[in-house]
Amino acid sequence: MKKKILVTGASGHLGGMLFKSLANLGYKNLEGTDLKKKNIDKNQKFILGNLKNLKSIIKMTKGVYAIVHFGAIPIEDTQHNILQNNIIGTYNLFEAARINKVKRIIFASSNHAIGFHRRTAKLNQYSNQRPDSHYGLSKAFGEELSRFYADKFNIKSMCIRIGSCLEVPEDRRHISTWISYSDLTQLVDIGIRHKAIHHEIVYGVSKNKKSWWNNSRAHQLGYKPIDSVDRFNFHSLSKNEHKDKMALLFQGGVFTSANFKGNIKNIK
Ligand SMILES: NC(=O)c1ccc[n+]([C@@H]2O[C@H](COP(=O)([O-])OP(=O)(O)OC[C@H]3O[C@@H](n4cnc5c(N)ncnc54)[C@H](O)[C@@H]3O)[C@@H](O)[C@H]2O)c1
């Protein structure tokens, strides 16, 4: 593809991985951005920018066809930091996209937007948001923001509720949540290219037998995961949630039990 694609969070783990894997898929006109420059090769186009600064985002989204939005704080943080980087940052990005007539945005959402669902629930694209943290709330906001910009301004979007994207699974929770780099790349590619997309919620998960998510919408759009957690040896996985009974009840794991002051019985 020759159209210009902007990757935010390009110095980070997943943004950096996608910046390279999309080039390998044949994307010829990629530009990366981040607030710091890290692990960027000489042949990669890169521009420094802070999502908090609307003016600089407007500048860098000129002539862009699609944005792969992975720039954010990826874990729980203070309300202030989440508000500034994830909520205002994402709002600025969509506003800049509207001003510059960007056509599509692929949004890195998270399982923590639905983390207070029980592990016994099988979720799909229509399942209610149930954020488990300020971080998860920022992802729920991003999903609704992208729905609004799709309905109101026709900016197409795909929100990927990413489980755990690592080279290999590391913890027992990943038996349900793991997604490989190539499967995540495949989903992002579908988000950029698929003609029938308006506003989509899909799950960023490989073909795992014990997945908590019915990913039929992703499959309808052509997603064919090539990886599965089930080929790994589970005995070597860590058991980070092992002593946290609450974490074991809910999809968001330890994000749900951190600073918890509620009543578990009320979260049905
Ligand atoms: N890693 C996972 O398994 C996982 C799971 C669910 C969701 N996600 C989401 O995927 C995205 C990438 O996660 P990651 O694991 O690569 O995290 P990461 O921290 O490695 O990368 C995030 C990048 O965003 C940049 N960034 C943060 N605030 C910014 C700002 N205000 N302006 C510009 N750049 C900013 C950081 O500098 C960093 O390079 C995040 O949105 C995260 O919430 C990741």
GROMACS .gro file of C-alpha atoms and ligand atoms in nm:
model
  312
    1MET     CA    1   0.000   0.000   0.000
    2LYS     CA    2   0.128   0.344  -0.095
    3LYS     CA    3  -0.111   0.553   0.114
    4LYS     CA    4   0.047   0.720   0.416
    5ILE     CA    5   0.001   0.539   0.747
    6LEU     CA    6   0.101   0.700   1.078
    7VAL     CA    7   0.197   0.470   1.369
    8THR     CA    8   0.178   0.633   1.714
    9GLY     CA    9   0.380   0.482   1.998
   10ALA     CA   10   0.640   0.378   1.736
   11SER     CA   11   0.922   0.373   1.994
   12GLY     CA   12   0.725   0.136   2.216
   13HIS     CA   13   0.693  -0.241   2.229
   14LEU     CA   14   0.388  -0.295   2.003
   15GLY     CA   15   0.403   0.027   1.800
   16GLY     CA   16   0.768  -0.051   1.723
   17MET     CA   17   0.685  -0.410   1.632
   18LEU     CA   18   0.401  -0.295   1.399
   19PHE     CA   19   0.615  -0.023   1.244
   20LYS     CA   20   0.844  -0.303   1.122
   21SER     CA   21   0.590  -0.580   1.055
   22LEU     CA   22   0.364  -0.354   0.844
   23ALA     CA   23   0.667  -0.255   0.633
   24ASN     CA   24   0.735  -0.627   0.585
   25LEU     CA   25   0.373  -0.669   0.467
   26GLY     CA   26   0.436  -0.417   0.188
   27TYR     CA   27   0.331  -0.085   0.341
   28LYS     CA   28   0.558   0.160   0.158
   29ASN     CA   29   0.462   0.489   0.318
   30LEU     CA   30   0.481   0.447   0.694
   31GLU     CA   31   0.568   0.717   0.943
   32GLY     CA   32   0.625   0.660   1.312
   33THR     CA   33   0.577   0.904   1.595
   34ASP     CA   34   0.639   0.899   1.968
   35LEU     CA   35   0.744   1.140   2.241
   36LYS     CA   36   1.087   0.977   2.246
   37LYS     CA   37   1.296   0.824   1.970
   38LYS     CA   38   1.396   0.467   2.050
   39ASN     CA   39   1.474   0.158   1.839
   40ILE     CA   40   1.405   0.343   1.514
   41ASP     CA   41   1.612   0.233   1.213
   42LYS     CA   42   1.776   0.484   0.982
   43ASN     CA   43   1.548   0.393   0.692
   44GLN     CA   44   1.229   0.449   0.896
   45LYS     CA   45   1.051   0.787   0.876
   46PHE     CA   46   0.997   0.919   1.226
   47ILE     CA   47   0.872   1.238   1.383
   48LEU     CA   48   0.886   1.333   1.751
   49GLY     CA   49   0.554   1.446   1.897
   50ASN     CA   50   0.349   1.448   2.213
   51LEU     CA   51  -0.016   1.344   2.187
   52LYS     CA   52  -0.093   1.606   2.451
   53ASN     CA   53  -0.009   1.875   2.197
   54LEU     CA   54  -0.296   1.912   1.949
   55LYS     CA   55  -0.104   2.152   1.724
   56SER     CA   56   0.182   1.910   1.667
   57ILE     CA   57  -0.062   1.621   1.601
   58ILE     CA   58  -0.248   1.832   1.345
   59LYS     CA   59   0.085   1.893   1.169
   60MET     CA   60   0.187   1.529   1.157
   61THR     CA   61  -0.151   1.396   1.039
   62LYS     CA   62  -0.156   1.604   0.719
   63GLY     CA   63  -0.190   1.376   0.414
   64VAL     CA   64  -0.232   1.066   0.634
   65TYR     CA   65  -0.477   0.795   0.519
   66ALA     CA   66  -0.488   0.584   0.835
   67ILE     CA   67  -0.351   0.601   1.189
   68VAL     CA   68  -0.240   0.297   1.387
   69HIS     CA   69  -0.283   0.441   1.735
   70PHE     CA   70  -0.064   0.257   1.986
   71GLY     CA   71   0.085   0.556   2.174
   72ALA     CA   72  -0.037   0.553   2.535
   73ILE     CA   73   0.050   0.457   2.890
   74PRO     CA   74  -0.007   0.078   2.871
   75ILE     CA   75  -0.074   0.004   3.240
   76GLU     CA   76  -0.242   0.161   3.542
   77ASP     CA   77  -0.102   0.501   3.640
   78THR     CA   78  -0.219   0.813   3.824
   79GLN     CA   79  -0.551   0.962   3.715
   80HIS     CA   80  -0.361   1.269   3.601
   81ASN     CA   81  -0.122   1.079   3.375
   82ILE     CA   82  -0.397   0.862   3.227
   83LEU     CA   83  -0.617   1.164   3.166
   84GLN     CA   84  -0.340   1.361   2.995
   85ASN     CA   85  -0.175   1.090   2.783
   86ASN     CA   86  -0.452   0.840   2.710
   87ILE     CA   87  -0.776   1.038   2.722
   88ILE     CA   88  -0.674   1.387   2.607
   89GLY     CA   89  -0.400   1.235   2.385
   90THR     CA   90  -0.652   1.010   2.207
   91TYR     CA   91  -0.905   1.291   2.182
   92ASN     CA   92  -0.641   1.515   2.022
   93LEU     CA   93  -0.553   1.242   1.776
   94PHE     CA   94  -0.915   1.198   1.662
   95GLU     CA   95  -0.965   1.574   1.640
   96ALA     CA   96  -0.651   1.611   1.427
   97ALA     CA   97  -0.775   1.323   1.212
   98ARG     CA   98  -1.108   1.498   1.160
   99ILE     CA   99  -0.940   1.825   1.067
  100ASN     CA  100  -0.707   1.653   0.819
  101LYS     CA  101  -0.969   1.414   0.679
  102VAL     CA  102  -0.788   1.098   0.785
  103LYS     CA  103  -1.000   0.801   0.674
  104ARG     CA  104  -0.929   0.534   0.936
  105ILE     CA  105  -0.799   0.478   1.285
  106ILE     CA  106  -0.694   0.146   1.434
  107PHE     CA  107  -0.715   0.189   1.809
  108ALA     CA  108  -0.517  -0.021   2.056
  109SER     CA  109  -0.790  -0.092   2.310
  110SER     CA  110  -0.741  -0.341   2.588
  111ASN     CA  111  -0.894  -0.629   2.779
  112HIS     CA  112  -0.895  -0.387   3.073
  113ALA     CA  113  -1.188  -0.201   2.909
  114ILE     CA  114  -1.388  -0.515   2.995
  115GLY     CA  115  -1.184  -0.633   3.293
  116PHE     CA  116  -1.468  -0.647   3.546
  117HIS     CA  117  -1.647  -0.919   3.350
  118ARG     CA  118  -1.624  -1.257   3.518
  119ARG     CA  119  -1.399  -1.518   3.360
  120THR     CA  120  -1.702  -1.743   3.321
  121ALA     CA  121  -1.861  -1.492   3.077
  122LYS     CA  122  -1.795  -1.537   2.706
  123LEU     CA  123  -1.779  -1.189   2.558
  124ASN     CA  124  -1.831  -1.072   2.202
  125GLN     CA  125  -1.830  -0.743   2.014
  126TYR     CA  126  -2.160  -0.635   2.175
  127SER     CA  127  -2.056  -0.701   2.536
  128ASN     CA  128  -2.072  -0.404   2.770
  129GLN     CA  129  -1.760  -0.221   2.861
  130ARG     CA  130  -1.659  -0.290   3.220
  131PRO     CA  131  -1.333  -0.105   3.290
  132ASP     CA  132  -1.122  -0.231   3.579
  133SER     CA  133  -0.886   0.067   3.626
  134HIS     CA  134  -0.829   0.428   3.522
  135TYR     CA  135  -0.626   0.276   3.241
  136GLY     CA  136  -0.918   0.052   3.133
  137LEU     CA  137  -1.150   0.352   3.155
  138SER     CA  138  -0.927   0.541   2.911
  139LYS     CA  139  -0.960   0.250   2.666
  140ALA     CA  140  -1.339   0.243   2.711
  141PHE     CA  141  -1.335   0.617   2.636
  142GLY     CA  142  -1.126   0.559   2.322
  143GLU     CA  143  -1.372   0.296   2.199
  144GLU     CA  144  -1.670   0.531   2.241
  145LEU     CA  145  -1.476   0.826   2.101
  146SER     CA  146  -1.399   0.625   1.787
  147ARG     CA  147  -1.764   0.515   1.757
  148PHE     CA  148  -1.870   0.881   1.775
  149TYR     CA  149  -1.614   0.991   1.513
  150ALA     CA  150  -1.724   0.706   1.286
  151ASP     CA  151  -2.096   0.786   1.314
  152LYS     CA  152  -2.060   1.163   1.306
  153PHE     CA  153  -1.760   1.224   1.081
  154ASN     CA  154  -1.726   0.896   0.889
  155ILE     CA  155  -1.376   0.823   1.020
  156LYS     CA  156  -1.373   0.443   1.009
  157SER     CA  157  -1.229   0.267   1.310
  158MET     CA  158  -1.128  -0.069   1.443
  159CYS     CA  159  -1.077  -0.107   1.818
  160ILE     CA  160  -0.869  -0.408   1.908
  161ARG     CA  161  -0.926  -0.523   2.265
  162ILE     CA  162  -0.575  -0.662   2.296
  163GLY     CA  163  -0.524  -0.942   2.547
  164SER     CA  164  -0.152  -0.995   2.610
  165CYS     CA  165   0.076  -0.941   2.312
  166LEU     CA  166   0.422  -1.082   2.374
  167GLU     CA  167   0.666  -1.285   2.170
  168VAL     CA  168   0.580  -1.590   2.381
  169PRO     CA  169   0.327  -1.636   2.666
  170GLU     CA  170   0.479  -1.586   3.012
  171ASP     CA  171   0.202  -1.618   3.267
  172ARG     CA  172  -0.089  -1.862   3.317
  173ARG     CA  173  -0.338  -1.583   3.246
  174HIS     CA  174  -0.199  -1.573   2.893
  175ILE     CA  175  -0.352  -1.918   2.829
  176SER     CA  176  -0.670  -1.717   2.766
  177THR     CA  177  -0.532  -1.380   2.656
  178TRP     CA  178  -0.218  -1.431   2.447
  179ILE     CA  179  -0.182  -1.296   2.095
  180SER     CA  180   0.127  -1.332   1.880
  181TYR     CA  181   0.294  -1.046   1.696
  182SER     CA  182   0.190  -1.183   1.357
  183ASP     CA  183  -0.175  -1.225   1.457
  184LEU     CA  184  -0.187  -0.868   1.589
  185THR     CA  185  -0.027  -0.747   1.264
  186GLN     CA  186  -0.294  -0.935   1.070
  187LEU     CA  187  -0.574  -0.761   1.265
  188VAL     CA  188  -0.420  -0.417   1.213
  189ASP     CA  189  -0.381  -0.490   0.841
  190ILE     CA  190  -0.753  -0.583   0.822
  191GLY     CA  191  -0.838  -0.260   1.003
  192ILE     CA  192  -0.647  -0.056   0.744
  193ARG     CA  193  -0.772  -0.238   0.433
  194HIS     CA  194  -1.115  -0.391   0.486
  195LYS     CA  195  -1.381  -0.212   0.281
  196ALA     CA  196  -1.682  -0.289   0.502
  197ILE     CA  197  -1.551  -0.141   0.824
  198HIS     CA  198  -1.746   0.134   0.999
  199HIS     CA  199  -1.675   0.104   1.371
  200GLU     CA  200  -1.556  -0.236   1.486
  201ILE     CA  201  -1.479  -0.397   1.819
  202VAL     CA  202  -1.260  -0.706   1.786
  203TYR     CA  203  -1.052  -0.905   2.031
  204GLY     CA  204  -0.674  -0.911   2.000
  205VAL     CA  205  -0.627  -1.278   2.077
  206SER     CA  206  -0.473  -1.576   1.897
  207LYS     CA  207  -0.653  -1.910   1.843
  208ASN     CA  208  -0.647  -2.010   2.211
  209LYS     CA  209  -0.873  -2.294   2.326
  210LYS     CA  210  -0.941  -2.125   2.661
  211SER     CA  211  -1.009  -1.777   2.527
  212TRP     CA  212  -1.276  -1.577   2.711
  213TRP     CA  213  -1.382  -1.407   2.390
  214ASN     CA  214  -1.603  -1.496   2.096
  215ASN     CA  215  -1.413  -1.319   1.820
  216SER     CA  216  -1.664  -1.392   1.542
  217ARG     CA  217  -1.670  -1.032   1.420
  218ALA     CA  218  -1.294  -1.044   1.358
  219HIS     CA  219  -1.341  -1.376   1.175
  220GLN     CA  220  -1.619  -1.225   0.959
  221LEU     CA  221  -1.374  -0.953   0.860
  222GLY     CA  222  -1.126  -1.220   0.749
  223TYR     CA  223  -0.910  -1.271   1.059
  224LYS     CA  224  -0.749  -1.614   1.051
  225PRO     CA  225  -0.517  -1.640   1.350
  226ILE     CA  226  -0.213  -1.851   1.270
  227ASP     CA  227  -0.087  -1.884   1.627
  228SER     CA  228  -0.220  -2.045   1.942
  229VAL     CA  229  -0.103  -2.043   2.302
  230ASP     CA  230  -0.182  -2.415   2.311
  231ARG     CA  231   0.145  -2.508   2.141
  232PHE     CA  232   0.345  -2.388   2.444
  233ASN     CA  233   0.436  -2.577   2.756
  234PHE     CA  234   0.215  -2.433   3.031
  235HIS     CA  235   0.430  -2.571   3.315
  236SER     CA  236   0.694  -2.305   3.253
  237LEU     CA  237   0.443  -2.018   3.285
  238SER     CA  238   0.450  -1.798   3.595
  239LYS     CA  239   0.150  -1.784   3.829
  240ASN     CA  240   0.129  -1.414   3.907
  241GLU     CA  241  -0.237  -1.429   4.008
  242HIS     CA  242  -0.201  -1.746   4.208
  243LYS     CA  243  -0.257  -1.595   4.555
  244ASP     CA  244  -0.503  -1.329   4.444
  245LYS     CA  245  -0.851  -1.487   4.460
  246MET     CA  246  -1.020  -1.179   4.320
  247ALA     CA  247  -0.787  -1.158   4.022
  248LEU     CA  248  -0.874  -1.516   3.937
  249LEU     CA  249  -1.246  -1.433   3.920
  250PHE     CA  250  -1.229  -1.146   3.673
  251GLN     CA  251  -1.094  -1.109   3.320
  252GLY     CA  252  -0.882  -0.806   3.414
  253GLY     CA  253  -0.686  -1.011   3.671
  254VAL     CA  254  -0.476  -0.810   3.916
  255PHE     CA  255  -0.598  -0.482   3.766
  256THR     CA  256  -0.936  -0.556   3.930
  257SER     CA  257  -0.805  -0.624   4.281
  258ALA     CA  258  -0.559  -0.332   4.296
  259ASN     CA  259  -0.693  -0.065   4.538
  260PHE     CA  260  -1.029  -0.244   4.543
  261LYS     CA  261  -1.277  -0.099   4.795
  262GLY     CA  262  -1.599  -0.246   4.651
  263ASN     CA  263  -1.803  -0.559   4.711
  264ILE     CA  264  -1.720  -0.848   4.480
  265LYS     CA  265  -2.075  -0.986   4.512
  266ASN     CA  266  -2.214  -0.676   4.339
  267ILE     CA  267  -2.002  -0.732   4.031
  268LYS     CA  268  -2.208  -0.996   3.857
  269LIG     N1  269   0.136  -0.498   2.537
  269LIG     C1  270   0.014  -0.553   2.545
  269LIG     O1  271  -0.002  -0.674   2.556
  269LIG     C2  272  -0.107  -0.463   2.539
  269LIG     C3  273  -0.231  -0.515   2.579
  269LIG     C4  274  -0.344  -0.434   2.569
  269LIG     C5  275  -0.332  -0.307   2.514
  269LIG     N2  276  -0.211  -0.259   2.478
  269LIG     C6  277  -0.204  -0.121   2.423
  269LIG     O2  278  -0.113  -0.120   2.313
  269LIG     C7  279  -0.047   0.005   2.309
  269LIG     C8  280   0.104  -0.016   2.308
  269LIG     O3  281   0.142  -0.085   2.426
  269LIG     P1  282   0.294  -0.124   2.453
  269LIG     O4  283   0.292  -0.247   2.534
  269LIG     O5  284   0.367  -0.121   2.324
  269LIG     O6  285   0.341  -0.003   2.547
  269LIG     P2  286   0.479   0.079   2.542
  269LIG     O7  287   0.485   0.159   2.669
  269LIG     O8  288   0.593  -0.009   2.510
  269LIG     O9  289   0.456   0.179   2.419
  269LIG     C9  290   0.374   0.292   2.429
  269LIG    C10  291   0.445   0.409   2.361
  269LIG    O10  292   0.357   0.522   2.367
  269LIG    C11  293   0.435   0.638   2.388
  269LIG     N3  294   0.354   0.743   2.448
  269LIG    C12  295   0.297   0.744   2.572
  269LIG     N4  296   0.239   0.863   2.595
  269LIG    C13  297   0.258   0.939   2.483
  269LIG    C14  298   0.224   1.071   2.447
  269LIG     N5  299   0.158   1.153   2.531
  269LIG     N6  300   0.262   1.118   2.325
  269LIG    C15  301   0.331   1.038   2.238
  269LIG     N7  302   0.368   0.912   2.268
  269LIG    C16  303   0.331   0.863   2.389
  269LIG    C17  304   0.547   0.593   2.482
  269LIG    O11  305   0.659   0.681   2.473
  269LIG    C18  306   0.575   0.451   2.433
  269LIG    O12  307   0.684   0.448   2.341
  269LIG    C19  308  -0.098   0.086   2.428
  269LIG    O13  309  -0.205   0.169   2.385
  269LIG    C20  310  -0.148  -0.020   2.522
  269LIG    O14  311  -0.248   0.030   2.608
  269LIG    C21  312  -0.098  -0.333   2.491
   0.00000   0.00000   0.00000
